[in-house]
mmCIF file of C-alpha atoms in Angstrom:
data_model
loop_
_atom_site.group_PDB
_atom_site.id
_atom_site.type_symbol
_atom_site.label_atom_id
_atom_site.label_comp_id
_atom_site.label_asym_id
_atom_site.label_seq_id
_atom_site.Cartn_x
_atom_site.Cartn_y
_atom_site.Cartn_z
ATOM 1 C CA UNK S 2 -57.179 -83.651 108.822
ATOM 2 C CA UNK S 3 -58.519 -84.226 111.988
ATOM 3 C CA UNK S 4 -55.955 -84.172 115.038
ATOM 4 C CA UNK S 5 -56.199 -87.096 117.420
ATOM 5 C CA UNK S 6 -54.364 -88.001 120.533
ATOM 6 C CA UNK S 7 -52.493 -91.205 120.605
ATOM 7 C CA UNK S 8 -50.914 -92.356 123.763
ATOM 8 C CA UNK S 9 -48.454 -95.030 123.714
ATOM 9 C CA UNK S 10 -47.829 -97.199 126.883
ATOM 10 C CA UNK S 11 -44.821 -99.154 126.939
ATOM 11 C CA UNK S 12 -43.764 -101.273 130.006
ATOM 12 C CA UNK S 13 -39.982 -102.187 129.174
ATOM 13 C CA UNK S 14 -37.820 -102.676 132.139
ATOM 14 C CA UNK S 15 -34.550 -101.408 130.403
ATOM 15 C CA UNK S 16 -33.555 -98.588 127.981
ATOM 16 C CA UNK S 17 -33.221 -99.381 125.091
ATOM 17 C CA UNK S 18 -35.718 -102.164 125.070
ATOM 18 C CA UNK S 19 -37.483 -104.435 122.419
ATOM 19 C CA UNK S 20 -40.665 -103.377 123.908
ATOM 20 C CA UNK S 21 -40.047 -99.562 123.134
ATOM 21 C CA UNK S 22 -38.837 -100.492 119.777
ATOM 22 C CA UNK S 23 -42.100 -102.534 118.942
ATOM 23 C CA UNK S 24 -44.226 -99.574 120.377
ATOM 24 C CA UNK S 25 -42.398 -97.171 118.154
ATOM 25 C CA UNK S 26 -42.969 -99.251 115.111
ATOM 26 C CA UNK S 27 -46.586 -99.586 115.820
ATOM 27 C CA UNK S 28 -47.075 -95.906 116.470
ATOM 28 C CA UNK S 29 -45.154 -95.053 113.187
ATOM 29 C CA UNK S 30 -47.807 -97.463 111.286
ATOM 30 C CA UNK S 31 -50.659 -95.770 112.757
ATOM 31 C CA UNK S 32 -49.557 -92.572 112.258
ATOM 32 C CA UNK S 33 -49.061 -93.703 108.362
ATOM 33 C CA UNK S 34 -52.571 -95.328 108.456
ATOM 34 C CA UNK S 35 -54.215 -92.478 109.996
ATOM 35 C CA UNK S 36 -52.891 -89.982 107.367
ATOM 36 C CA UNK S 37 -54.942 -92.300 104.749
ATOM 37 C CA UNK S 38 -58.035 -92.112 106.845
ATOM 38 C CA UNK S 39 -57.656 -88.287 107.254
ATOM 39 C CA UNK S 40 -56.537 -88.424 110.908
ATOM 40 C CA UNK S 41 -53.281 -86.642 112.271
ATOM 41 C CA UNK S 42 -52.234 -88.765 115.198
ATOM 42 C CA UNK S 43 -50.498 -86.883 117.903
ATOM 43 C CA UNK S 44 -48.485 -89.624 119.628
ATOM 44 C CA UNK S 45 -47.128 -89.263 123.351
ATOM 45 C CA UNK S 46 -45.114 -91.933 124.933
ATOM 46 C CA UNK S 47 -45.527 -93.117 128.494
ATOM 47 C CA UNK S 48 -42.623 -95.400 129.920
ATOM 48 C CA UNK S 49 -44.032 -97.177 132.706
ATOM 49 C CA UNK S 50 -40.721 -97.685 134.494
ATOM 50 C CA UNK S 51 -40.315 -93.774 134.812
ATOM 51 C CA UNK S 52 -43.354 -93.579 137.198
ATOM 52 C CA UNK S 53 -42.848 -96.975 138.938
ATOM 53 C CA UNK S 54 -42.005 -95.539 142.163
ATOM 54 C CA UNK S 55 -45.196 -93.150 142.060
ATOM 55 C CA UNK S 56 -47.322 -96.349 141.161
ATOM 56 C CA UNK S 57 -46.185 -98.144 144.446
ATOM 57 C CA UNK S 58 -46.950 -94.966 146.286
ATOM 58 C CA UNK S 59 -50.361 -94.559 145.045
ATOM 59 C CA UNK S 60 -51.466 -98.032 145.597
ATOM 60 C CA UNK S 61 -50.294 -97.663 149.338
ATOM 61 C CA UNK S 62 -51.505 -94.393 149.974
ATOM 62 C CA UNK S 63 -54.563 -94.238 147.428
ATOM 63 C CA UNK S 64 -53.184 -90.749 146.114
ATOM 64 C CA UNK S 65 -51.062 -90.074 142.946
ATOM 65 C CA UNK S 66 -48.377 -87.791 142.777
ATOM 66 C CA UNK S 67 -48.665 -84.687 140.581
ATOM 67 C CA UNK S 68 -46.503 -86.422 137.833
ATOM 68 C CA UNK S 69 -48.385 -89.454 137.783
ATOM 69 C CA UNK S 70 -51.659 -87.787 137.567
ATOM 70 C CA UNK S 71 -50.938 -86.012 134.576
ATOM 71 C CA UNK S 72 -49.586 -89.226 132.758
ATOM 72 C CA UNK S 73 -52.933 -91.080 133.747
ATOM 73 C CA UNK S 74 -55.012 -87.877 132.461
ATOM 74 C CA UNK S 75 -53.246 -88.444 129.243
ATOM 75 C CA UNK S 76 -54.400 -91.777 128.999
ATOM 76 C CA UNK S 77 -57.998 -91.246 129.934
ATOM 77 C CA UNK S 78 -58.431 -88.450 127.537
ATOM 78 C CA UNK S 79 -56.644 -90.041 124.468
ATOM 79 C CA UNK S 80 -58.646 -90.733 121.317
ATOM 80 C CA UNK S 81 -56.603 -93.959 121.131
ATOM 81 C CA UNK S 82 -53.998 -96.021 122.967
ATOM 82 C CA UNK S 83 -51.245 -98.501 122.062
ATOM 83 C CA UNK S 84 -50.216 -100.724 124.853
ATOM 84 C CA UNK S 85 -47.072 -102.890 124.784
ATOM 85 C CA UNK S 86 -45.553 -105.172 127.743
ATOM 86 C CA UNK S 87 -43.037 -107.776 127.998
ATOM 87 C CA UNK S 88 -44.121 -111.166 128.850
ATOM 88 C CA UNK S 89 -42.921 -112.917 132.083
ATOM 89 C CA UNK S 90 -43.922 -116.322 133.254
ATOM 90 C CA UNK S 91 -46.707 -116.492 130.750
ATOM 91 C CA UNK S 92 -48.512 -113.120 131.431
ATOM 92 C CA UNK S 93 -47.983 -109.380 131.355
ATOM 93 C CA UNK S 94 -45.520 -107.802 133.726
ATOM 94 C CA UNK S 95 -46.240 -106.751 137.068
ATOM 95 C CA UNK S 96 -45.219 -103.123 136.471
ATOM 96 C CA UNK S 97 -47.550 -103.194 133.415
ATOM 97 C CA UNK S 98 -50.641 -104.237 135.628
ATOM 98 C CA UNK S 99 -49.795 -102.016 138.338
ATOM 99 C CA UNK S 100 -50.123 -99.054 135.701
ATOM 100 C CA UNK S 101 -53.662 -100.174 134.970
ATOM 101 C CA UNK S 102 -54.730 -100.961 138.526
ATOM 102 C CA UNK S 103 -54.642 -97.218 139.349
ATOM 103 C CA UNK S 104 -56.668 -96.049 136.488
ATOM 104 C CA UNK S 105 -60.365 -95.958 137.495
ATOM 105 C CA UNK S 106 -62.883 -98.747 136.191
ATOM 106 C CA UNK S 107 -64.867 -96.596 133.974
ATOM 107 C CA UNK S 108 -61.894 -94.513 132.669
ATOM 108 C CA UNK S 109 -60.987 -96.576 129.460
ATOM 109 C CA UNK S 110 -64.721 -97.292 128.374
ATOM 110 C CA UNK S 111 -64.941 -97.446 124.546
ATOM 111 C CA UNK S 112 -61.443 -95.969 123.989
ATOM 112 C CA UNK S 113 -59.809 -97.990 121.092
ATOM 113 C CA UNK S 114 -56.690 -99.857 122.094
ATOM 114 C CA UNK S 115 -54.139 -101.984 120.079
ATOM 115 C CA UNK S 116 -52.368 -104.577 122.228
ATOM 116 C CA UNK S 117 -48.756 -105.606 121.670
ATOM 117 C CA UNK S 118 -46.147 -107.815 123.628
ATOM 118 C CA UNK S 119 -42.672 -109.114 123.479
ATOM 119 C CA UNK S 120 -41.239 -112.044 124.598
ATOM 120 C CA UNK S 121 -38.204 -114.479 124.899
ATOM 121 C CA UNK S 122 -40.133 -117.354 123.076
ATOM 122 C CA UNK S 123 -43.188 -117.602 120.617
ATOM 123 C CA UNK S 124 -44.832 -119.768 123.091
ATOM 124 C CA UNK S 125 -45.701 -116.763 125.068
ATOM 125 C CA UNK S 126 -47.670 -115.196 122.427
ATOM 126 C CA UNK S 127 -51.003 -116.520 123.843
ATOM 127 C CA UNK S 128 -50.613 -114.168 126.957
ATOM 128 C CA UNK S 129 -52.101 -111.733 124.522
ATOM 129 C CA UNK S 130 -55.275 -113.618 124.356
ATOM 130 C CA UNK S 131 -55.582 -115.315 128.128
ATOM 131 C CA UNK S 132 -54.339 -112.127 129.993
ATOM 132 C CA UNK S 133 -54.360 -108.914 128.180
ATOM 133 C CA UNK S 134 -57.604 -109.460 126.341
ATOM 134 C CA UNK S 135 -59.551 -110.110 129.578
ATOM 135 C CA UNK S 136 -57.954 -107.102 131.603
ATOM 136 C CA UNK S 137 -59.145 -104.643 128.709
ATOM 137 C CA UNK S 138 -62.470 -106.403 128.167
ATOM 138 C CA UNK S 139 -63.041 -105.796 131.894
ATOM 139 C CA UNK S 140 -62.030 -102.099 131.577
ATOM 140 C CA UNK S 141 -64.510 -101.963 128.547
ATOM 141 C CA UNK S 142 -62.143 -100.711 126.141
ATOM 142 C CA UNK S 143 -62.435 -101.396 122.431
ATOM 143 C CA UNK S 144 -59.456 -103.739 121.671
ATOM 144 C CA UNK S 145 -58.961 -103.934 117.781
ATOM 145 C CA UNK S 146 -58.761 -107.495 116.387
ATOM 146 C CA UNK S 147 -55.228 -107.864 115.716
ATOM 147 C CA UNK S 148 -52.831 -108.152 118.595
ATOM 148 C CA UNK S 149 -49.051 -107.986 117.894
ATOM 149 C CA UNK S 150 -46.397 -109.967 119.768
ATOM 150 C CA UNK S 151 -42.771 -110.155 118.817
ATOM 151 C CA UNK S 152 -40.372 -112.874 119.869
ATOM 152 C CA UNK S 153 -36.749 -113.058 119.259
ATOM 153 C CA UNK S 154 -36.957 -114.553 115.730
ATOM 154 C CA UNK S 155 -39.436 -111.731 114.548
ATOM 155 C CA UNK S 156 -36.463 -109.228 114.430
ATOM 156 C CA UNK S 157 -33.687 -108.811 111.842
ATOM 157 C CA UNK S 158 -35.002 -109.200 108.274
ATOM 158 C CA UNK S 159 -36.354 -112.923 108.329
ATOM 159 C CA UNK S 160 -39.636 -114.246 107.162
ATOM 160 C CA UNK S 161 -40.629 -113.935 110.752
ATOM 161 C CA UNK S 162 -39.929 -110.318 110.653
ATOM 162 C CA UNK S 163 -41.731 -109.681 107.609
ATOM 163 C CA UNK S 164 -44.761 -111.367 109.132
ATOM 164 C CA UNK S 165 -44.641 -109.175 112.196
ATOM 165 C CA UNK S 166 -44.607 -106.140 109.873
ATOM 166 C CA UNK S 167 -47.778 -107.402 108.134
ATOM 167 C CA UNK S 168 -49.458 -107.725 111.541
ATOM 168 C CA UNK S 169 -48.251 -104.399 112.539
ATOM 169 C CA UNK S 170 -49.772 -102.725 109.352
ATOM 170 C CA UNK S 171 -53.184 -104.404 109.765
ATOM 171 C CA UNK S 172 -53.338 -103.717 113.628
ATOM 172 C CA UNK S 173 -52.463 -99.940 112.669
ATOM 173 C CA UNK S 174 -55.400 -99.854 109.993
ATOM 174 C CA UNK S 175 -57.999 -101.578 112.386
ATOM 175 C CA UNK S 176 -56.907 -98.776 115.193
ATOM 176 C CA UNK S 177 -57.206 -96.020 112.704
ATOM 177 C CA UNK S 178 -60.656 -97.061 111.523
ATOM 178 C CA UNK S 179 -62.026 -97.660 115.161
ATOM 179 C CA UNK S 180 -60.882 -93.795 115.834
ATOM 180 C CA UNK S 181 -62.285 -92.568 112.499
ATOM 181 C CA UNK S 182 -65.753 -93.736 113.614
ATOM 182 C CA UNK S 183 -65.755 -91.647 116.717
ATOM 183 C CA UNK S 184 -65.558 -87.799 117.110
ATOM 184 C CA UNK S 185 -62.512 -86.272 118.652
ATOM 185 C CA UNK S 186 -62.012 -86.043 122.254
ATOM 186 C CA UNK S 187 -62.160 -82.571 123.664
ATOM 187 C CA UNK S 188 -60.514 -81.667 126.909
ATOM 188 C CA UNK S 189 -62.632 -80.243 129.542
ATOM 189 C CA UNK S 190 -61.778 -76.920 131.040
ATOM 190 C CA UNK S 191 -62.677 -77.313 135.015
ATOM 191 C CA UNK S 192 -63.345 -73.588 135.055
ATOM 192 C CA UNK S 193 -65.113 -73.313 131.775
ATOM 193 C CA UNK S 194 -68.402 -72.447 133.743
ATOM 194 C CA UNK S 195 -66.956 -69.872 136.082
ATOM 195 C CA UNK S 196 -67.662 -66.297 135.403
ATOM 196 C CA UNK S 197 -64.636 -63.910 135.052
ATOM 197 C CA UNK S 198 -64.663 -60.888 137.352
ATOM 198 C CA UNK S 199 -66.426 -58.525 134.735
ATOM 199 C CA UNK S 200 -69.099 -60.746 134.152
ATOM 200 C CA UNK S 201 -69.746 -61.411 137.955
ATOM 201 C CA UNK S 202 -69.920 -57.488 138.284
ATOM 202 C CA UNK S 203 -72.502 -57.137 135.535
ATOM 203 C CA UNK S 204 -74.566 -59.864 136.609
ATOM 204 C CA UNK S 205 -74.560 -58.599 140.280
ATOM 205 C CA UNK S 206 -75.636 -55.166 139.277
ATOM 206 C CA UNK S 207 -77.937 -56.105 137.040
#
């Protein structure tokens, strides 16, 4: 099976949160669908709340902390992303937006992304279309057709929860197919072109 990196970015404000729960369900479905397509997804979770102070400092100074830089590098080198945010006042959270504000404008080009969101009412589901999709289109990421929104009635074994389960399965399959069309990303060694000492001596004496 082909190993692929899957980074799950979740912007819930509390622990535990419905945002994290939704992201875990989506990631599990992507792992299952990936196995069907011959892909072994290695999932890493990023809780945006854990780097909130670093994000503010980055925006004020223009320089990321070491920890934030490592998280951002995981995102930009991922084979696929799952991004899930709570919806406040009809749009994604400010914390979620701040995370992507510090990512370079060319860093997400062509990366497959599955969008998800949680909210207190089903009326906020349109935020996926009028807020999240445009932002990732601007960053030239490849969002899959199915987005996943979870309202309170989507939890707890009701017909609504069965409906969201089917959307999760469909979105997961779409993400897996997008990844399968691309070669796996390879990490770049910044010292890969640097000669070791023995090579340097031989080239000098030669």
